[in-house]
PDB file of C-alpha atoms in Angstrom:
ATOM      1  CA  MET F   1      74.350 103.078 117.416  1.00 71.00           C
ATOM      2  CA  VAL F   2      74.072 101.173 114.115  1.00 83.00           C
ATOM      3  CA  ASP F   3      71.770 102.581 111.453  1.00 90.00           C
ATOM      4  CA  LEU F   4      71.120  99.788 108.911  1.00 93.00           C
ATOM      5  CA  VAL F   5      70.521 101.377 105.492  1.00 92.00           C
ATOM      6  CA  GLN F   6      69.374 100.166 102.097  1.00 92.00           C
ATOM      7  CA  LYS F   7      70.688 101.067  98.668  1.00 92.00           C
ATOM      8  CA  HIS F   8      70.276 104.800  97.994  1.00 91.00           C
ATOM      9  CA  PRO F   9      67.630 105.586  95.328  1.00 89.00           C
ATOM     10  CA  SER F  10      70.306 107.310  93.221  1.00 90.00           C
ATOM     11  CA  GLY F  11      72.620 104.285  93.501  1.00 90.00           C
ATOM     12  CA  GLY F  12      75.057 105.869  95.939  1.00 93.00           C
ATOM     13  CA  TYR F  13      75.316 108.052  99.010  1.00 95.00           C
ATOM     14  CA  ILE F  14      77.267 111.277  98.663  1.00 94.00           C
ATOM     15  CA  LEU F  15      79.739 112.386 101.308  1.00 95.00           C
ATOM     16  CA  GLU F  16      77.311 114.807 102.961  1.00 95.00           C
ATOM     17  CA  GLU F  17      74.763 112.012 103.536  1.00 95.00           C
ATOM     18  CA  LEU F  18      77.145 109.699 105.385  1.00 97.00           C
ATOM     19  CA  HIS F  19      77.710 109.497 109.140  1.00 96.00           C
ATOM     20  CA  ALA F  20      79.407 107.148 111.591  1.00 97.00           C
ATOM     21  CA  GLY F  21      77.176 104.210 112.489  1.00 97.00           C
ATOM     22  CA  MET F  22      75.543 103.749 109.087  1.00 97.00           C
ATOM     23  CA  ALA F  23      75.732 100.088 108.062  1.00 98.00           C
ATOM     24  CA  ALA F  24      74.684  97.858 105.179  1.00 98.00           C
ATOM     25  CA  GLU F  25      74.484  94.090 104.816  1.00 97.00           C
ATOM     26  CA  LYS F  26      74.402  91.630 101.960  1.00 97.00           C
ATOM     27  CA  VAL F  27      73.975  87.850 102.023  1.00 98.00           C
ATOM     28  CA  ILE F  28      75.816  85.821  99.384  1.00 98.00           C
ATOM     29  CA  HIS F  29      75.704  82.067  98.856  1.00 98.00           C
ATOM     30  CA  VAL F  30      79.037  80.463  97.916  1.00 98.00           C
ATOM     31  CA  THR F  31      78.671  77.967  95.112  1.00 97.00           C
ATOM     32  CA  GLU F  32      80.910  75.694  93.106  1.00 96.00           C
ATOM     33  CA  GLU F  33      80.249  77.973  90.124  1.00 97.00           C
ATOM     34  CA  ARG F  34      81.320  81.146  91.994  1.00 97.00           C
ATOM     35  CA  ILE F  35      84.588  79.496  93.008  1.00 98.00           C
ATOM     36  CA  ARG F  36      85.248  78.271  89.471  1.00 98.00           C
ATOM     37  CA  LEU F  37      84.479  81.665  87.942  1.00 98.00           C
ATOM     38  CA  PHE F  38      86.672  83.433  90.511  1.00 97.00           C
ATOM     39  CA  ALA F  39      89.541  81.047  89.746  1.00 98.00           C
ATOM     40  CA  GLU F  40      89.194  81.902  86.070  1.00 98.00           C
ATOM     41  CA  ALA F  41      88.912  85.660  86.691  1.00 97.00           C
ATOM     42  CA  SER F  42      91.864  85.768  89.101  1.00 97.00           C
ATOM     43  CA  ASP F  43      93.970  83.049  87.430  1.00 97.00           C
ATOM     44  CA  ASP F  44      94.279  81.417  90.887  1.00 97.00           C
ATOM     45  CA  PHE F  45      93.906  77.685  90.299  1.00 97.00           C
ATOM     46  CA  ASN F  46      95.270  76.570  93.681  1.00 97.00           C
ATOM     47  CA  PRO F  47      93.977  72.990  94.097  1.00 96.00           C
ATOM     48  CA  VAL F  48      92.851  73.722  97.670  1.00 97.00           C
ATOM     49  CA  HIS F  49      89.985  75.595  95.972  1.00 97.00           C
ATOM     50  CA  LEU F  50      89.314  73.280  93.035  1.00 97.00           C
ATOM     51  CA  ASP F  51      90.459  69.706  93.725  1.00 97.00           C
ATOM     52  CA  GLU F  52      88.671  67.790  96.476  1.00 96.00           C
ATOM     53  CA  ALA F  53      91.233  64.956  96.531  1.00 97.00           C
ATOM     54  CA  PHE F  54      94.080  67.418  97.051  1.00 97.00           C
ATOM     55  CA  ALA F  55      92.145  69.641  99.492  1.00 97.00           C
ATOM     56  CA  SER F  56      91.075  66.657 101.631  1.00 97.00           C
ATOM     57  CA  ARG F  57      94.746  66.100 102.495  1.00 97.00           C
ATOM     58  CA  THR F  58      95.254  69.691 103.733  1.00 96.00           C
ATOM     59  CA  ALA F  59      94.651  71.190 107.173  1.00 94.00           C
ATOM     60  CA  TYR F  60      91.211  72.282 105.909  1.00 94.00           C
ATOM     61  CA  ARG F  61      90.109  68.669 105.178  1.00 95.00           C
ATOM     62  CA  GLY F  62      88.294  69.774 102.048  1.00 96.00           C
ATOM     63  CA  ARG F  63      87.930  72.511  99.492  1.00 97.00           C
ATOM     64  CA  ILE F  64      87.688  76.129 100.594  1.00 97.00           C
ATOM     65  CA  ALA F  65      86.767  79.301  98.722  1.00 98.00           C
ATOM     66  CA  HIS F  66      89.450  81.806  97.773  1.00 97.00           C
ATOM     67  CA  GLY F  67      89.913  84.326 100.574  1.00 96.00           C
ATOM     68  CA  LEU F  68      89.752  87.152  98.083  1.00 96.00           C
ATOM     69  CA  LEU F  69      86.481  85.810  96.707  1.00 97.00           C
ATOM     70  CA  SER F  70      84.987  86.314 100.166  1.00 96.00           C
ATOM     71  CA  ALA F  71      86.651  89.731 100.410  1.00 95.00           C
ATOM     72  CA  SER F  72      85.143  90.707  97.070  1.00 96.00           C
ATOM     73  CA  PHE F  73      81.699  90.367  98.637  1.00 97.00           C
ATOM     74  CA  GLY F  74      82.639  93.368 100.802  1.00 96.00           C
ATOM     75  CA  SER F  75      83.569  95.243  97.652  1.00 95.00           C
ATOM     76  CA  ALA F  76      80.091  94.496  96.306  1.00 96.00           C
ATOM     77  CA  VAL F  77      78.510  96.208  99.319  1.00 97.00           C
ATOM     78  CA  VAL F  78      80.876  99.194  99.136  1.00 97.00           C
ATOM     79  CA  GLY F  79      80.307  99.650  95.405  1.00 96.00           C
ATOM     80  CA  THR F  80      76.552  99.102  95.271  1.00 96.00           C
ATOM     81  CA  ILE F  81      75.003  99.857  98.689  1.00 97.00           C
ATOM     82  CA  LEU F  82      77.181 101.785 101.177  1.00 97.00           C
ATOM     83  CA  PRO F  83      78.537 104.198 100.107  1.00 97.00           C
ATOM     84  CA  GLY F  84      77.498 102.822  96.707  1.00 95.00           C
ATOM     85  CA  ALA F  85      77.978 104.059  93.155  1.00 94.00           C
ATOM     86  CA  GLY F  86      80.953 106.382  92.842  1.00 94.00           C
ATOM     87  CA  ALA F  87      82.865 105.067  95.884  1.00 96.00           C
ATOM     88  CA  ILE F  88      86.500 104.329  95.075  1.00 96.00           C
ATOM     89  CA  TYR F  89      88.698 102.069  97.201  1.00 96.00           C
ATOM     90  CA  ILE F  90      91.848 103.721  98.538  1.00 97.00           C
ATOM     91  CA  SER F  91      92.985 100.923 100.866  1.00 97.00           C
ATOM     92  CA  GLN F  92      91.804  97.768 102.634  1.00 97.00           C
ATOM     93  CA  THR F  93      93.197  95.668 105.464  1.00 98.00           C
ATOM     94  CA  LEU F  94      91.997  92.089 105.815  1.00 97.00           C
ATOM     95  CA  ALA F  95      92.324  89.291 108.319  1.00 98.00           C
ATOM     96  CA  PHE F  96      90.886  85.851 107.596  1.00 97.00           C
ATOM     97  CA  HIS F  97      89.737  83.868 110.637  1.00 98.00           C
ATOM     98  CA  LEU F  98      87.839  80.857 109.290  1.00 97.00           C
ATOM     99  CA  PRO F  99      87.572  79.195 105.874  1.00 97.00           C
ATOM    100  CA  VAL F 100      84.521  79.562 103.668  1.00 98.00           C
ATOM    101  CA  ARG F 101      83.278  76.406 101.973  1.00 97.00           C
ATOM    102  CA  ILE F 102      80.972  75.516  99.100  1.00 97.00           C
ATOM    103  CA  ASP F 103      77.329  76.003 100.169  1.00 97.00           C
ATOM    104  CA  ASP F 104      78.222  78.443 102.960  1.00 98.00           C
ATOM    105  CA  THR F 105      76.128  81.586 103.131  1.00 98.00           C
ATOM    106  CA  VAL F 106      78.209  84.677 103.908  1.00 98.00           C
ATOM    107  CA  LEU F 107      76.733  87.739 105.600  1.00 98.00           C
ATOM    108  CA  ILE F 108      78.781  90.845 104.816  1.00 98.00           C
ATOM    109  CA  ARG F 109      78.379  93.899 107.045  1.00 98.00           C
ATOM    110  CA  ILE F 110      79.963  97.250 106.187  1.00 98.00           C
ATOM    111  CA  THR F 111      79.794  99.989 108.862  1.00 98.00           C
ATOM    112  CA  VAL F 112      80.878 103.620 108.558  1.00 98.00           C
ATOM    113  CA  LEU F 113      83.464 104.371 111.257  1.00 98.00           C
ATOM    114  CA  SER F 114      84.318 107.948 110.319  1.00 98.00           C
ATOM    115  CA  VAL F 115      83.777 110.564 107.619  1.00 98.00           C
ATOM    116  CA  ASP F 116      86.467 113.091 106.699  1.00 97.00           C
ATOM    117  CA  GLN F 117      84.713 115.971 104.945  1.00 95.00           C
ATOM    118  CA  GLU F 118      87.979 117.657 103.969  1.00 96.00           C
ATOM    119  CA  SER F 119      89.516 114.693 102.113  1.00 96.00           C
ATOM    120  CA  ALA F 120      86.152 113.173 101.034  1.00 96.00           C
ATOM    121  CA  ARG F 121      87.257 109.863 102.536  1.00 98.00           C
ATOM    122  CA  VAL F 122      85.246 107.450 104.604  1.00 98.00           C
ATOM    123  CA  GLU F 123      86.647 104.771 106.923  1.00 98.00           C
ATOM    124  CA  LEU F 124      84.644 101.532 106.908  1.00 98.00           C
ATOM    125  CA  ASN F 125      84.630  98.491 109.157  1.00 98.00           C
ATOM    126  CA  CYS F 126      84.248  95.383 106.987  1.00 98.00           C
ATOM    127  CA  GLU F 127      83.112  92.061 108.450  1.00 98.00           C
ATOM    128  CA  GLY F 128      82.053  88.692 107.071  1.00 98.00           C
ATOM    129  CA  PHE F 129      80.159  85.996 108.962  1.00 98.00           C
ATOM    130  CA  VAL F 130      79.114  82.404 108.308  1.00 98.00           C
ATOM    131  CA  GLU F 131      76.491  81.052 110.712  1.00 98.00           C
ATOM    132  CA  GLY F 132      77.240  83.941 113.082  1.00 98.00           C
ATOM    133  CA  LYS F 133      80.988  83.216 113.199  1.00 98.00           C
ATOM    134  CA  LEU F 134      83.422  85.915 112.105  1.00 98.00           C
ATOM    135  CA  ILE F 135      85.266  84.637 109.039  1.00 98.00           C
ATOM    136  CA  MET F 136      87.086  87.848 108.071  1.00 98.00           C
ATOM    137  CA  ASP F 137      87.371  91.494 109.000  1.00 98.00           C
ATOM    138  CA  GLY F 138      89.276  94.616 108.128  1.00 98.00           C
ATOM    139  CA  ILE F 139      89.201  98.351 107.601  1.00 98.00           C
ATOM    140  CA  ALA F 140      88.661 100.049 104.254  1.00 98.00           C
ATOM    141  CA  MET F 141      89.275 103.643 103.239  1.00 98.00           C
ATOM    142  CA  VAL F 142      87.172 104.850 100.324  1.00 98.00           C
ATOM    143  CA  ARG F 143      86.789 108.129  98.500  1.00 98.00           C
ATOM    144  CA  VAL F 144      83.178 109.253  98.121  1.00 97.00           C
ATOM    145  CA  PRO F 145      81.696 111.844  95.737  1.00 94.00           C
ATOM    146  CA  ARG F 146      80.664 115.184  97.204  1.00 91.00           C
ATOM    147  CA  ARG F 147      77.491 117.095  96.465  1.00 81.00           C
ATOM    148  CA  ARG F 148      77.872 118.781  93.094  1.00 68.00           C
ATOM    149  CA  LYS F 149      78.178 122.536  93.186  1.00 65.00           C
ATOM    150  CA  PRO F 150      75.561 124.410  91.152  1.00 63.00           C
ATOM    151  CA  SER F 151      76.675 125.534  87.718  1.00 61.00           C
ATOM    152  CA  ALA F 152      77.888 129.146  87.502  1.00 65.00           C
ATOM    153  CA  ARG F 153      75.829 129.654  84.324  1.00 65.00           C
TER     154      ARG F 153
END
């Protein structure tokens, strides 16, 4: 069962509040500006992302967004919604299935698969969709803050 949640009032869920089946979604519109800014931030100026004349001669028949730009949308959900503030990435697998283009709207869905209370780690299923089609997926492992113990004072 999927339990769609919103951002926690404190900014982040703590380990004890998480359970398998919790999910969060975010919709992000891909723009020319986002692609340009990502190229500058990542120093990835591959012309398949930036040059229509070049990209039109590739297998994609036009410009596509950086794969890691799309993947970063998942990071936005993990860092701001589920688990949210305080979550730290440990690892991430990714598979890209379809390209993302300028003016596409990407739906990111992050779902809690398991919670390990001992290690304070949470396994997350990460998926991205454009018009209902799976464009990427993978599994993330994140460390999540625990409930603070009361002060001994």
